[in-house]
Tab-separated table of C-alpha atoms in Angstrom:
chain	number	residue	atom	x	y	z
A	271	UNK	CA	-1.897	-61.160	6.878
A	272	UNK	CA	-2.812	-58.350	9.242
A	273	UNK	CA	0.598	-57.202	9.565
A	274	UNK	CA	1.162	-56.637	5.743
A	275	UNK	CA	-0.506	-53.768	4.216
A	276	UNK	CA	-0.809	-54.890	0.786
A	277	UNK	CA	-3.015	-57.191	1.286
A	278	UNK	CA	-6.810	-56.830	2.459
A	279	UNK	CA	-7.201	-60.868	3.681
A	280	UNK	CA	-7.453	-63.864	1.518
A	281	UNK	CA	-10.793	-65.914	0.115
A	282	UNK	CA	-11.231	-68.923	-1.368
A	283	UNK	CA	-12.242	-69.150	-4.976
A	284	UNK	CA	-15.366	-71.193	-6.563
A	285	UNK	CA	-12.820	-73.361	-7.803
A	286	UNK	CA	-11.919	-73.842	-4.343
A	287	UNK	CA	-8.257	-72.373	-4.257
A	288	UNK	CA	-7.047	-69.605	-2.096
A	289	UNK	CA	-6.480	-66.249	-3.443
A	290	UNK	CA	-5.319	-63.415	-1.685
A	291	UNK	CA	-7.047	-60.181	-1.959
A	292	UNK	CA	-4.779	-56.554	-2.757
A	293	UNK	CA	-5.382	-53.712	-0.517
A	294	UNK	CA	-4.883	-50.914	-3.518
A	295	UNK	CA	-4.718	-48.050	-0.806
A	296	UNK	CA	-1.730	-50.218	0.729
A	297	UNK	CA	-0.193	-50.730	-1.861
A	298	UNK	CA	-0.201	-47.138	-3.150
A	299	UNK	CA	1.255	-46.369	0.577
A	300	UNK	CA	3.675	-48.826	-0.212
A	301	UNK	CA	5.190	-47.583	-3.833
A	302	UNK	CA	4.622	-43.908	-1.793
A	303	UNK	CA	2.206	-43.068	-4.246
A	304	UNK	CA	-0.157	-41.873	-1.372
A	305	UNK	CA	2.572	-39.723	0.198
A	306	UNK	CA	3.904	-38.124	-2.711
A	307	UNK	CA	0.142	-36.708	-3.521
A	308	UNK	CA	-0.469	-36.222	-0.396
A	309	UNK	CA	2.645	-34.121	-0.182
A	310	UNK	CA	1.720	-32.387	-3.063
A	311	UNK	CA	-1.599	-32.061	-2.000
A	312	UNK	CA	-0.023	-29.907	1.645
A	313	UNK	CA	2.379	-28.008	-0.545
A	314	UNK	CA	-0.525	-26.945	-3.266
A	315	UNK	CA	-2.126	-26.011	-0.131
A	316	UNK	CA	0.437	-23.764	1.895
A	317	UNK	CA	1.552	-21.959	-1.731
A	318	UNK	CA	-2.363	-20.941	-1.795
A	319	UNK	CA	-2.365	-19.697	1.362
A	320	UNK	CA	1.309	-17.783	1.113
A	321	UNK	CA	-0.452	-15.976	-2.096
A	322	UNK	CA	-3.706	-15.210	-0.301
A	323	UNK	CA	-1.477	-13.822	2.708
A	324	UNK	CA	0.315	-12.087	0.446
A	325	UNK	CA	-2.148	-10.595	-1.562
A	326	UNK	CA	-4.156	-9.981	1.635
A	327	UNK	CA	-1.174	-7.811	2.785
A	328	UNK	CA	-0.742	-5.678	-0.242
A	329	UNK	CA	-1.820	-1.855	-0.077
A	330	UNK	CA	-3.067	0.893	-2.386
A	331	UNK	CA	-0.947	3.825	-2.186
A	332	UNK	CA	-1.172	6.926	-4.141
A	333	UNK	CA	2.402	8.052	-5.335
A	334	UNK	CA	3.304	11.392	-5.930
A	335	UNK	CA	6.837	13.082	-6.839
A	336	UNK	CA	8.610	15.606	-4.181
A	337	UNK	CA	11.420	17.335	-5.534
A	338	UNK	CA	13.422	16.289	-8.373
A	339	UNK	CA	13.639	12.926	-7.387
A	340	UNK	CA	12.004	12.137	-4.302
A	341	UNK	CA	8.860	10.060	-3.997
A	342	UNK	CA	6.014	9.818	-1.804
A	343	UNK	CA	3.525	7.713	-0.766
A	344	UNK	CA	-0.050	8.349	0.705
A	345	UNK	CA	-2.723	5.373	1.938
A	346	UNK	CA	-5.095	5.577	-1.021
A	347	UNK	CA	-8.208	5.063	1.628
A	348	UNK	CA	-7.036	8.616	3.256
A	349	UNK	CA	-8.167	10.552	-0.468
A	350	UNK	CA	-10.833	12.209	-0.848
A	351	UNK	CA	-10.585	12.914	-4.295
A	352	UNK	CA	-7.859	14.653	-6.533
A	353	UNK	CA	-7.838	17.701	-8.094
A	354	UNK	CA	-6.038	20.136	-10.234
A	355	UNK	CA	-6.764	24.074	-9.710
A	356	UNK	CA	-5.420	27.062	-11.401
A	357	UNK	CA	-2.628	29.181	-9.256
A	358	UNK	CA	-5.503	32.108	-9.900
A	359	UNK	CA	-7.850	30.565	-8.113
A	360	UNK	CA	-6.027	30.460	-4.791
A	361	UNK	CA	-6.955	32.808	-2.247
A	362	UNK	CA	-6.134	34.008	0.876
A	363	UNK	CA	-8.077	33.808	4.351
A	364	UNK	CA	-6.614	33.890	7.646
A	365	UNK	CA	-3.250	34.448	6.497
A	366	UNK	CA	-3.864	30.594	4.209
A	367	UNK	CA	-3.797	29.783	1.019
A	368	UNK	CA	-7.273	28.580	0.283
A	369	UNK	CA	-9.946	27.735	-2.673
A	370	UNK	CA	-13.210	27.700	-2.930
A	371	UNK	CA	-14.182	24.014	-3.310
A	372	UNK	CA	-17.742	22.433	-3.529
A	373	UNK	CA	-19.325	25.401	-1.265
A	374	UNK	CA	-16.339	25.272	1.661
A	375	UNK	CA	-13.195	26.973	1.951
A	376	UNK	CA	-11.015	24.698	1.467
A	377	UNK	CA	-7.446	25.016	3.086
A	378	UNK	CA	-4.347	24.183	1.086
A	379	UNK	CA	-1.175	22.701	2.667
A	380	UNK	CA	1.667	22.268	0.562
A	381	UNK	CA	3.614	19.088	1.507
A	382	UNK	CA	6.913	19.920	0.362
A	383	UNK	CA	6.866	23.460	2.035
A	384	UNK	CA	6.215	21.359	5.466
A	385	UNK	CA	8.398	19.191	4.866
A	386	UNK	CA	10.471	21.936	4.996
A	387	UNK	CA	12.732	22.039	1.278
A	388	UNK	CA	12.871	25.303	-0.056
A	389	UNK	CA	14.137	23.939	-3.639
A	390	UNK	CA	10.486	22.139	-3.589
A	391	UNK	CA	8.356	25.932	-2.932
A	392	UNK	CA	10.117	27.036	-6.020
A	393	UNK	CA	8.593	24.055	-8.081
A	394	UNK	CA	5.533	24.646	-7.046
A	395	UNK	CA	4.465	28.294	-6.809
A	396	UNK	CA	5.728	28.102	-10.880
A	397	UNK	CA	3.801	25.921	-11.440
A	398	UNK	CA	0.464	26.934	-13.688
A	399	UNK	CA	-2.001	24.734	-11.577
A	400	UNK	CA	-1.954	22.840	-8.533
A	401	UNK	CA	-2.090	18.967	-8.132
A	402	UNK	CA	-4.252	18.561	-5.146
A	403	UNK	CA	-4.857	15.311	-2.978
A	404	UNK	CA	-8.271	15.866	-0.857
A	405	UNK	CA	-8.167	14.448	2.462
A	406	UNK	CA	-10.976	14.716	4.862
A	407	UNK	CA	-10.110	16.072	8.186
A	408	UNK	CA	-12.851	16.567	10.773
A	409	UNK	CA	-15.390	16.329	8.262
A	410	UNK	CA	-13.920	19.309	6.347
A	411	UNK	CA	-11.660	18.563	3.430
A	412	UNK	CA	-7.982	19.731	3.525
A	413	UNK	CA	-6.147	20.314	0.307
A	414	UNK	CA	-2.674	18.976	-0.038
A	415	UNK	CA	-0.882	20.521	-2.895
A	416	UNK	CA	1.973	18.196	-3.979
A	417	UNK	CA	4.675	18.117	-6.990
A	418	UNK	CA	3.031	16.196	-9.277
A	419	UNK	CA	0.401	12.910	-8.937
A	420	UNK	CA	2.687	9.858	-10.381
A	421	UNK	CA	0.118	6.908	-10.284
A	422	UNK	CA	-1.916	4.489	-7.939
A	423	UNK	CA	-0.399	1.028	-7.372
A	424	UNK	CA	-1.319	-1.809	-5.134
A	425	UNK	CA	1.657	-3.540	-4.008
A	426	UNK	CA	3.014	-5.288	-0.795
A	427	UNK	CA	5.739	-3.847	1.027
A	428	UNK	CA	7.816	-3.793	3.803
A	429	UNK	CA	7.915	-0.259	5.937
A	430	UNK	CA	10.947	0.755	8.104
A	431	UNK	CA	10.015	3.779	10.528
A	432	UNK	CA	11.083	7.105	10.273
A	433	UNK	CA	11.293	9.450	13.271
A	434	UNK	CA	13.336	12.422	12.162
A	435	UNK	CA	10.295	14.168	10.151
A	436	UNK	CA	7.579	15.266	11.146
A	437	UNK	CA	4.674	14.163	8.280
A	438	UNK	CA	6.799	10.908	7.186
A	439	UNK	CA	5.395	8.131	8.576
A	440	UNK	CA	7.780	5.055	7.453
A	441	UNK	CA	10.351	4.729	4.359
A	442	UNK	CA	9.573	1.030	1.916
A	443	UNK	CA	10.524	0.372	-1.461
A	444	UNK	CA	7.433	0.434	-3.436
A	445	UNK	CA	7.935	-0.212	-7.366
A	446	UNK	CA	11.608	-0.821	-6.898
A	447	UNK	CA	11.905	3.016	-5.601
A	448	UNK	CA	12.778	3.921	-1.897
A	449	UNK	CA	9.337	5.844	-1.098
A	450	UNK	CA	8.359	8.033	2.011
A	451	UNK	CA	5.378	7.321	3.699
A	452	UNK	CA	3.237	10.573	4.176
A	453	UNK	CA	1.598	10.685	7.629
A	454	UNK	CA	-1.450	12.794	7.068
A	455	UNK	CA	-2.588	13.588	10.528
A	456	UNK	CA	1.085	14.520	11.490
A	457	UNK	CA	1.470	16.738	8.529
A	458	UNK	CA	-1.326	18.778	9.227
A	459	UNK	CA	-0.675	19.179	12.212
A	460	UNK	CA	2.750	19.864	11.341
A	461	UNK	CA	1.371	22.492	8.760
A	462	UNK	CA	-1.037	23.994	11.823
A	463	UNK	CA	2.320	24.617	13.971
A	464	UNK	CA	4.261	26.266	11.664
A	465	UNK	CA	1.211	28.871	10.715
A	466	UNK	CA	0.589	29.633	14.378
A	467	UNK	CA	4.127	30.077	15.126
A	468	UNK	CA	4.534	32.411	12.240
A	469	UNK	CA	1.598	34.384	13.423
A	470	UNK	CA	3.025	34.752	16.750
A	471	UNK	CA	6.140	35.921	15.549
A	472	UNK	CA	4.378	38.693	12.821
C-alpha cells in the first residue's frame, strides 16, 4: 500500500473486515487538485510582487510646459516649494535677475533661456508673473522660472539618456507624452557658465 498515494494503510473493522483507509491529501495530489492551488497560490504570489516592484519603482515628477509643446520633467523631491511672482518684483543684482524671497536674495534662472530657445524668452518675459520651481542649492534656494507648472504625477517610467544638452538629464514617456528630464545641478551650472562668460565678454 506504501507505493499508492491514495491510500493512508488499511484497518480492520469491529465487524472484523478490512477496510482501507483514503489519504485525502493523496488523493487531492492525484485529481491535481493540490497542484492547481498550489499553482495558483505561486502565481497570486509573483503578480503581488510584480505590482509591489512596480509600484516601488514609480516616481513623482513635477511637469512643466517649455515652449509650445515641449514638456519637462523635474524629480518632485528636488522642490522646494513653488511660486508665482509678479514680473515687477524682479530685480537686478550682480548683473541677475533676482527677488526678494523669505529674507534672501533669491536668484532666478530661467530654464528655457538655458536651454538655449529664443522662441521660449519671448514667452516668458510677456508673461505677467513668473511660475517659479524652488530648488535648494547649497542651502540657498535657486529660483527656476519655467513656462508654465502643468501638474504632479507619480508614474513609472522608463528613461533613455540624453547627452547633447546640457540641463536634460534623460528623455521617458511620462503620461503618454515624450518628456525631458531636467537635470538640476547641470542646469545651474549650465546657467553659472553662461553668466560668467557673458561677463567676460562685456
Amino acid at each position: 500500500m506504501k507505493s499508492i498515494n491514495t491510500y493512508a494503510g488499511a484497518t480492520i473493522m469491529g465487524d472484523g473486515r478490512v477496510a482501507l483507509i483514503l489519504d485525502v491529501l493523496g488523493l487531492a495530489q492525484r485529481a491535481n487538485v493540490v497542484n492547481e492551488v498550489r499553482d495558483r497560490a505561486i502565481a497570486d504570489k509573483d503578480e503581488k510582487q510584480s505590482l509591489s516592484t512596480a509600484a516601488s519603482q514609480r516616481s513623482a515628477v513635477l511637469l512643466f510646459q517649455h515652449g509650445q509643446n515641449g514638456r519637462i520633467a523635474v524629480d518632485l523631491s528636488l522642490v522646494s516649494r513653488l511660486e508665482e511672482f509678479p514680473c515687477d518684483s524682479v530685480e537686478i543684482a550682480a548683473d541677475q535677475e533676482v527677488v526678494q524671497y523669505r529674507g534672501q536674495i533669491m536668484p532666478l534662472v530661467r530654464v528655457s533661456e538655458v536651454l538655449e530657445s529664443s522662441r521660449q524668452k519671448n514667452i516668458n518675459h510677456e508673461q505677467e508673473s513668473l511660475q517659479v520651481v524652488v530648488y535648494m542649492h547649497n542651502g540657498r534656494s535657486v529660483g527656476l522660472v519655467v513656462d508654465r507648472i502643468l501638474d504632479i504625477v507619480e508614474e513609472s517610467f522608463v528613461t533613455q539618456p540624453q547627452s547633447r544638452r546640457q540641463g536634460v538629464l534623460a528623455s521617458a514617456v511620462i503620461q503618454k507624452r515624450v518628456t525631458d528630464i531636467l537635470d538640476v545641478p547641470g542646469l545651474i551650472a549650465a546657467a553659472a557658465n553662461s553668466h560668467a562668460h557673458a561677463a567676460t565678454l562685456a
